[in-house]
Amino acid sequence: MPLRNVRTNIVQSIRAFRVQDLQDAALGLGQHFLYANLANAQSKQDVLDMIAQQFTFPTHFGKNFDALYDCMTDPLHKSGPQPGFVVVLEQIPAHAKFDKEAREQLLDIFREAADYWGDRKIPFRCFYSFL
């Protein structure tokens, strides 16, 4: 069980974890598994578009960081009890058009979502890697 030693509400580097193992762990725990591969993203808009597409956000998604936070929290909370989340953001771009500040803003959204779900005693683990 790869998540045994991972806090229940955290955003951390994927490091030694394999995506398939994380997906299997989420399935074993009955939790939602959300995966986005961002290797082809060139800009903030690309990153948001790819997350929205791969997480199957509703078409009215506002494609900004505030809307990303909203989609990761409020509608899911209102839809009923949640079993927990394992999120993977793979190959976040690291270049001039998506610089360190943009990467930190993106990860801050997921840290805030982890706090939101933690306040509700619902596990939310997010793993990420940089391109």
JSON list of C-alpha atoms in Angstrom, two decimals:
[
{"chain": "A", "resi": 1, "resn": "MET", "atom": "CA", "xyz": [0.00, 0.00, 0.00]},
{"chain": "A", "resi": 2, "resn": "PRO", "atom": "CA", "xyz": [2.03, 3.00, -1.26]},
{"chain": "A", "resi": 3, "resn": "LEU", "atom": "CA", "xyz": [-0.04, 5.62, 0.63]},
{"chain": "A", "resi": 4, "resn": "ARG", "atom": "CA", "xyz": [0.39, 4.02, 4.04]},
{"chain": "A", "resi": 5, "resn": "ASN", "atom": "CA", "xyz": [3.13, 6.47, 5.09]},
{"chain": "A", "resi": 6, "resn": "VAL", "atom": "CA", "xyz": [1.76, 9.54, 3.28]},
{"chain": "A", "resi": 7, "resn": "ARG", "atom": "CA", "xyz": [-0.20, 12.14, 5.25]},
{"chain": "A", "resi": 8, "resn": "THR", "atom": "CA", "xyz": [-3.85, 12.28, 4.25]},
{"chain": "A", "resi": 9, "resn": "ASN", "atom": "CA", "xyz": [-3.88, 15.93, 3.15]},
{"chain": "A", "resi": 10, "resn": "ILE", "atom": "CA", "xyz": [-0.68, 16.88, 1.37]},
{"chain": "A", "resi": 11, "resn": "VAL", "atom": "CA", "xyz": [0.81, 18.14, -1.88]},
{"chain": "A", "resi": 12, "resn": "GLN", "atom": "CA", "xyz": [4.20, 16.60, -2.55]},
{"chain": "A", "resi": 13, "resn": "SER", "atom": "CA", "xyz": [6.62, 15.59, -5.26]},
{"chain": "A", "resi": 14, "resn": "ILE", "atom": "CA", "xyz": [5.82, 12.23, -6.81]},
{"chain": "A", "resi": 15, "resn": "ARG", "atom": "CA", "xyz": [9.42, 11.10, -6.17]},
{"chain": "A", "resi": 16, "resn": "ALA", "atom": "CA", "xyz": [9.56, 7.32, -5.80]},
{"chain": "A", "resi": 17, "resn": "PHE", "atom": "CA", "xyz": [5.88, 6.74, -6.53]},
{"chain": "A", "resi": 18, "resn": "ARG", "atom": "CA", "xyz": [4.71, 5.37, -9.84]},
{"chain": "A", "resi": 19, "resn": "VAL", "atom": "CA", "xyz": [1.48, 6.71, -11.31]},
{"chain": "A", "resi": 20, "resn": "GLN", "atom": "CA", "xyz": [0.03, 3.22, -11.71]},
{"chain": "A", "resi": 21, "resn": "ASP", "atom": "CA", "xyz": [0.73, 2.42, -8.05]},
{"chain": "A", "resi": 22, "resn": "LEU", "atom": "CA", "xyz": [-1.02, 5.63, -6.98]},
{"chain": "A", "resi": 23, "resn": "GLN", "atom": "CA", "xyz": [-3.98, 4.83, -9.19]},
{"chain": "A", "resi": 24, "resn": "ASP", "atom": "CA", "xyz": [-4.17, 1.31, -7.77]},
{"chain": "A", "resi": 25, "resn": "ALA", "atom": "CA", "xyz": [-3.96, 2.69, -4.22]},
{"chain": "A", "resi": 26, "resn": "ALA", "atom": "CA", "xyz": [-6.80, 5.14, -4.91]},
{"chain": "A", "resi": 27, "resn": "LEU", "atom": "CA", "xyz": [-8.90, 2.31, -6.31]},
{"chain": "A", "resi": 28, "resn": "GLY", "atom": "CA", "xyz": [-8.10, 0.12, -3.31]},
{"chain": "A", "resi": 29, "resn": "LEU", "atom": "CA", "xyz": [-9.17, 2.90, -0.95]},
{"chain": "A", "resi": 30, "resn": "GLY", "atom": "CA", "xyz": [-12.29, 3.67, -2.99]},
{"chain": "A", "resi": 31, "resn": "GLN", "atom": "CA", "xyz": [-11.04, 7.21, -3.63]},
{"chain": "A", "resi": 32, "resn": "HIS", "atom": "CA", "xyz": [-11.22, 9.41, -6.71]},
{"chain": "A", "resi": 33, "resn": "PHE", "atom": "CA", "xyz": [-8.11, 9.31, -8.92]},
{"chain": "A", "resi": 34, "resn": "LEU", "atom": "CA", "xyz": [-7.48, 12.47, -10.95]},
{"chain": "A", "resi": 35, "resn": "TYR", "atom": "CA", "xyz": [-4.59, 12.51, -13.41]},
{"chain": "A", "resi": 36, "resn": "ALA", "atom": "CA", "xyz": [-3.25, 15.20, -15.71]},
{"chain": "A", "resi": 37, "resn": "ASN", "atom": "CA", "xyz": [-0.17, 14.94, -17.90]},
{"chain": "A", "resi": 38, "resn": "LEU", "atom": "CA", "xyz": [0.94, 18.50, -18.65]},
{"chain": "A", "resi": 39, "resn": "ALA", "atom": "CA", "xyz": [4.02, 17.73, -20.76]},
{"chain": "A", "resi": 40, "resn": "ASN", "atom": "CA", "xyz": [2.64, 19.51, -23.83]},
{"chain": "A", "resi": 41, "resn": "ALA", "atom": "CA", "xyz": [1.55, 22.66, -22.00]},
{"chain": "A", "resi": 42, "resn": "GLN", "atom": "CA", "xyz": [3.33, 25.85, -23.02]},
{"chain": "A", "resi": 43, "resn": "SER", "atom": "CA", "xyz": [1.46, 28.46, -20.97]},
{"chain": "A", "resi": 44, "resn": "LYS", "atom": "CA", "xyz": [-0.80, 28.97, -17.96]},
{"chain": "A", "resi": 45, "resn": "GLN", "atom": "CA", "xyz": [-3.81, 28.73, -20.28]},
{"chain": "A", "resi": 46, "resn": "ASP", "atom": "CA", "xyz": [-2.54, 25.42, -21.68]},
{"chain": "A", "resi": 47, "resn": "VAL", "atom": "CA", "xyz": [-2.04, 24.05, -18.16]},
{"chain": "A", "resi": 48, "resn": "LEU", "atom": "CA", "xyz": [-5.57, 25.04, -17.14]},
{"chain": "A", "resi": 49, "resn": "ASP", "atom": "CA", "xyz": [-7.06, 23.69, -20.38]},
{"chain": "A", "resi": 50, "resn": "MET", "atom": "CA", "xyz": [-5.29, 20.35, -19.97]},
{"chain": "A", "resi": 51, "resn": "ILE", "atom": "CA", "xyz": [-6.29, 19.97, -16.32]},
{"chain": "A", "resi": 52, "resn": "ALA", "atom": "CA", "xyz": [-9.89, 20.85, -17.17]},
{"chain": "A", "resi": 53, "resn": "GLN", "atom": "CA", "xyz": [-9.95, 18.33, -20.02]},
{"chain": "A", "resi": 54, "resn": "GLN", "atom": "CA", "xyz": [-8.19, 15.50, -18.19]},
{"chain": "A", "resi": 55, "resn": "PHE", "atom": "CA", "xyz": [-10.12, 15.99, -14.93]},
{"chain": "A", "resi": 56, "resn": "THR", "atom": "CA", "xyz": [-13.35, 16.31, -17.00]},
{"chain": "A", "resi": 57, "resn": "PHE", "atom": "CA", "xyz": [-14.39, 19.64, -15.53]},
{"chain": "A", "resi": 58, "resn": "PRO", "atom": "CA", "xyz": [-17.72, 21.08, -16.66]},
{"chain": "A", "resi": 59, "resn": "THR", "atom": "CA", "xyz": [-17.74, 23.15, -19.85]},
{"chain": "A", "resi": 60, "resn": "HIS", "atom": "CA", "xyz": [-18.43, 26.33, -17.85]},
{"chain": "A", "resi": 61, "resn": "PHE", "atom": "CA", "xyz": [-14.99, 26.06, -16.14]},
{"chain": "A", "resi": 62, "resn": "GLY", "atom": "CA", "xyz": [-13.59, 29.61, -16.04]},
{"chain": "A", "resi": 63, "resn": "LYS", "atom": "CA", "xyz": [-10.01, 28.60, -16.90]},
{"chain": "A", "resi": 64, "resn": "ASN", "atom": "CA", "xyz": [-8.28, 30.62, -14.19]},
{"chain": "A", "resi": 65, "resn": "PHE", "atom": "CA", "xyz": [-6.77, 29.68, -10.84]},
{"chain": "A", "resi": 66, "resn": "ASP", "atom": "CA", "xyz": [-9.86, 30.75, -8.87]},
{"chain": "A", "resi": 67, "resn": "ALA", "atom": "CA", "xyz": [-12.08, 28.56, -11.04]},
{"chain": "A", "resi": 68, "resn": "LEU", "atom": "CA", "xyz": [-9.63, 25.67, -10.63]},
{"chain": "A", "resi": 69, "resn": "TYR", "atom": "CA", "xyz": [-9.92, 25.93, -6.85]},
{"chain": "A", "resi": 70, "resn": "ASP", "atom": "CA", "xyz": [-13.70, 26.12, -7.10]},
{"chain": "A", "resi": 71, "resn": "CYS", "atom": "CA", "xyz": [-13.86, 22.98, -9.27]},
{"chain": "A", "resi": 72, "resn": "MET", "atom": "CA", "xyz": [-11.60, 21.09, -6.86]},
{"chain": "A", "resi": 73, "resn": "THR", "atom": "CA", "xyz": [-13.73, 21.94, -3.83]},
{"chain": "A", "resi": 74, "resn": "ASP", "atom": "CA", "xyz": [-17.23, 23.38, -3.70]},
{"chain": "A", "resi": 75, "resn": "PRO", "atom": "CA", "xyz": [-19.14, 21.45, -6.40]},
{"chain": "A", "resi": 76, "resn": "LEU", "atom": "CA", "xyz": [-17.65, 18.16, -5.21]},
{"chain": "A", "resi": 77, "resn": "HIS", "atom": "CA", "xyz": [-18.53, 18.98, -1.61]},
{"chain": "A", "resi": 78, "resn": "LYS", "atom": "CA", "xyz": [-22.10, 19.85, -2.60]},
{"chain": "A", "resi": 79, "resn": "SER", "atom": "CA", "xyz": [-22.50, 16.61, -4.57]},
{"chain": "A", "resi": 80, "resn": "GLY", "atom": "CA", "xyz": [-22.47, 14.54, -1.39]},
{"chain": "A", "resi": 81, "resn": "PRO", "atom": "CA", "xyz": [-20.06, 12.57, 0.77]},
{"chain": "A", "resi": 82, "resn": "GLN", "atom": "CA", "xyz": [-16.64, 12.09, -0.78]},
{"chain": "A", "resi": 83, "resn": "PRO", "atom": "CA", "xyz": [-14.33, 9.12, -0.14]},
{"chain": "A", "resi": 84, "resn": "GLY", "atom": "CA", "xyz": [-11.09, 11.00, -0.77]},
{"chain": "A", "resi": 85, "resn": "PHE", "atom": "CA", "xyz": [-8.81, 12.02, -3.63]},
{"chain": "A", "resi": 86, "resn": "VAL", "atom": "CA", "xyz": [-5.49, 11.02, -5.13]},
{"chain": "A", "resi": 87, "resn": "VAL", "atom": "CA", "xyz": [-4.40, 13.64, -7.66]},
{"chain": "A", "resi": 88, "resn": "VAL", "atom": "CA", "xyz": [-1.40, 13.43, -9.99]},
{"chain": "A", "resi": 89, "resn": "LEU", "atom": "CA", "xyz": [-0.07, 16.43, -11.92]},
{"chain": "A", "resi": 90, "resn": "GLU", "atom": "CA", "xyz": [2.65, 14.95, -14.07]},
{"chain": "A", "resi": 91, "resn": "GLN", "atom": "CA", "xyz": [5.28, 16.94, -15.95]},
{"chain": "A", "resi": 92, "resn": "ILE", "atom": "CA", "xyz": [4.26, 20.45, -14.93]},
{"chain": "A", "resi": 93, "resn": "PRO", "atom": "CA", "xyz": [6.11, 22.72, -17.37]},
{"chain": "A", "resi": 94, "resn": "ALA", "atom": "CA", "xyz": [9.17, 24.56, -16.12]},
{"chain": "A", "resi": 95, "resn": "HIS", "atom": "CA", "xyz": [10.07, 27.25, -18.64]},
{"chain": "A", "resi": 96, "resn": "ALA", "atom": "CA", "xyz": [9.70, 30.98, -19.27]},
{"chain": "A", "resi": 97, "resn": "LYS", "atom": "CA", "xyz": [6.00, 30.88, -20.24]},
{"chain": "A", "resi": 98, "resn": "PHE", "atom": "CA", "xyz": [5.13, 28.89, -17.11]},
{"chain": "A", "resi": 99, "resn": "ASP", "atom": "CA", "xyz": [7.73, 30.15, -14.66]},
{"chain": "A", "resi": 100, "resn": "LYS", "atom": "CA", "xyz": [8.42, 29.37, -11.01]},
{"chain": "A", "resi": 101, "resn": "GLU", "atom": "CA", "xyz": [5.76, 31.82, -9.83]},
{"chain": "A", "resi": 102, "resn": "ALA", "atom": "CA", "xyz": [3.09, 30.21, -12.02]},
{"chain": "A", "resi": 103, "resn": "ARG", "atom": "CA", "xyz": [4.12, 26.73, -10.84]},
{"chain": "A", "resi": 104, "resn": "GLU", "atom": "CA", "xyz": [3.88, 27.82, -7.20]},
{"chain": "A", "resi": 105, "resn": "GLN", "atom": "CA", "xyz": [0.48, 29.41, -7.81]},
{"chain": "A", "resi": 106, "resn": "LEU", "atom": "CA", "xyz": [-0.74, 26.16, -9.36]},
{"chain": "A", "resi": 107, "resn": "LEU", "atom": "CA", "xyz": [0.56, 24.06, -6.47]},
{"chain": "A", "resi": 108, "resn": "ASP", "atom": "CA", "xyz": [-0.89, 26.56, -3.98]},
{"chain": "A", "resi": 109, "resn": "ILE", "atom": "CA", "xyz": [-4.35, 25.89, -5.44]},
{"chain": "A", "resi": 110, "resn": "PHE", "atom": "CA", "xyz": [-3.90, 22.20, -4.71]},
{"chain": "A", "resi": 111, "resn": "ARG", "atom": "CA", "xyz": [-2.49, 22.96, -1.23]},
{"chain": "A", "resi": 112, "resn": "GLU", "atom": "CA", "xyz": [-5.58, 25.06, -0.51]},
{"chain": "A", "resi": 113, "resn": "ALA", "atom": "CA", "xyz": [-7.79, 22.23, -1.81]},
{"chain": "A", "resi": 114, "resn": "ALA", "atom": "CA", "xyz": [-5.93, 19.79, 0.49]},
{"chain": "A", "resi": 115, "resn": "ASP", "atom": "CA", "xyz": [-6.63, 22.13, 3.42]},
{"chain": "A", "resi": 116, "resn": "TYR", "atom": "CA", "xyz": [-10.28, 22.47, 2.38]},
{"chain": "A", "resi": 117, "resn": "TRP", "atom": "CA", "xyz": [-10.77, 18.70, 2.32]},
{"chain": "A", "resi": 118, "resn": "GLY", "atom": "CA", "xyz": [-8.66, 18.25, 5.45]},
{"chain": "A", "resi": 119, "resn": "ASP", "atom": "CA", "xyz": [-11.03, 20.56, 7.34]},
{"chain": "A", "resi": 120, "resn": "ARG", "atom": "CA", "xyz": [-13.78, 18.13, 6.30]},
{"chain": "A", "resi": 121, "resn": "LYS", "atom": "CA", "xyz": [-11.74, 15.06, 7.35]},
{"chain": "A", "resi": 122, "resn": "ILE", "atom": "CA", "xyz": [-11.53, 13.84, 3.74]},
{"chain": "A", "resi": 123, "resn": "PRO", "atom": "CA", "xyz": [-8.14, 12.65, 2.38]},
{"chain": "A", "resi": 124, "resn": "PHE", "atom": "CA", "xyz": [-6.71, 14.71, -0.48]},
{"chain": "A", "resi": 125, "resn": "ARG", "atom": "CA", "xyz": [-3.26, 13.75, -1.67]},
{"chain": "A", "resi": 126, "resn": "CYS", "atom": "CA", "xyz": [-1.69, 15.50, -4.64]},
{"chain": "A", "resi": 127, "resn": "PHE", "atom": "CA", "xyz": [1.53, 14.32, -6.26]},
{"chain": "A", "resi": 128, "resn": "TYR", "atom": "CA", "xyz": [3.38, 16.31, -8.90]},
{"chain": "A", "resi": 129, "resn": "SER", "atom": "CA", "xyz": [6.45, 16.25, -11.10]},
{"chain": "A", "resi": 130, "resn": "PHE", "atom": "CA", "xyz": [8.13, 18.89, -13.22]},
{"chain": "A", "resi": 131, "resn": "LEU", "atom": "CA", "xyz": [9.01, 18.49, -16.87]}
]
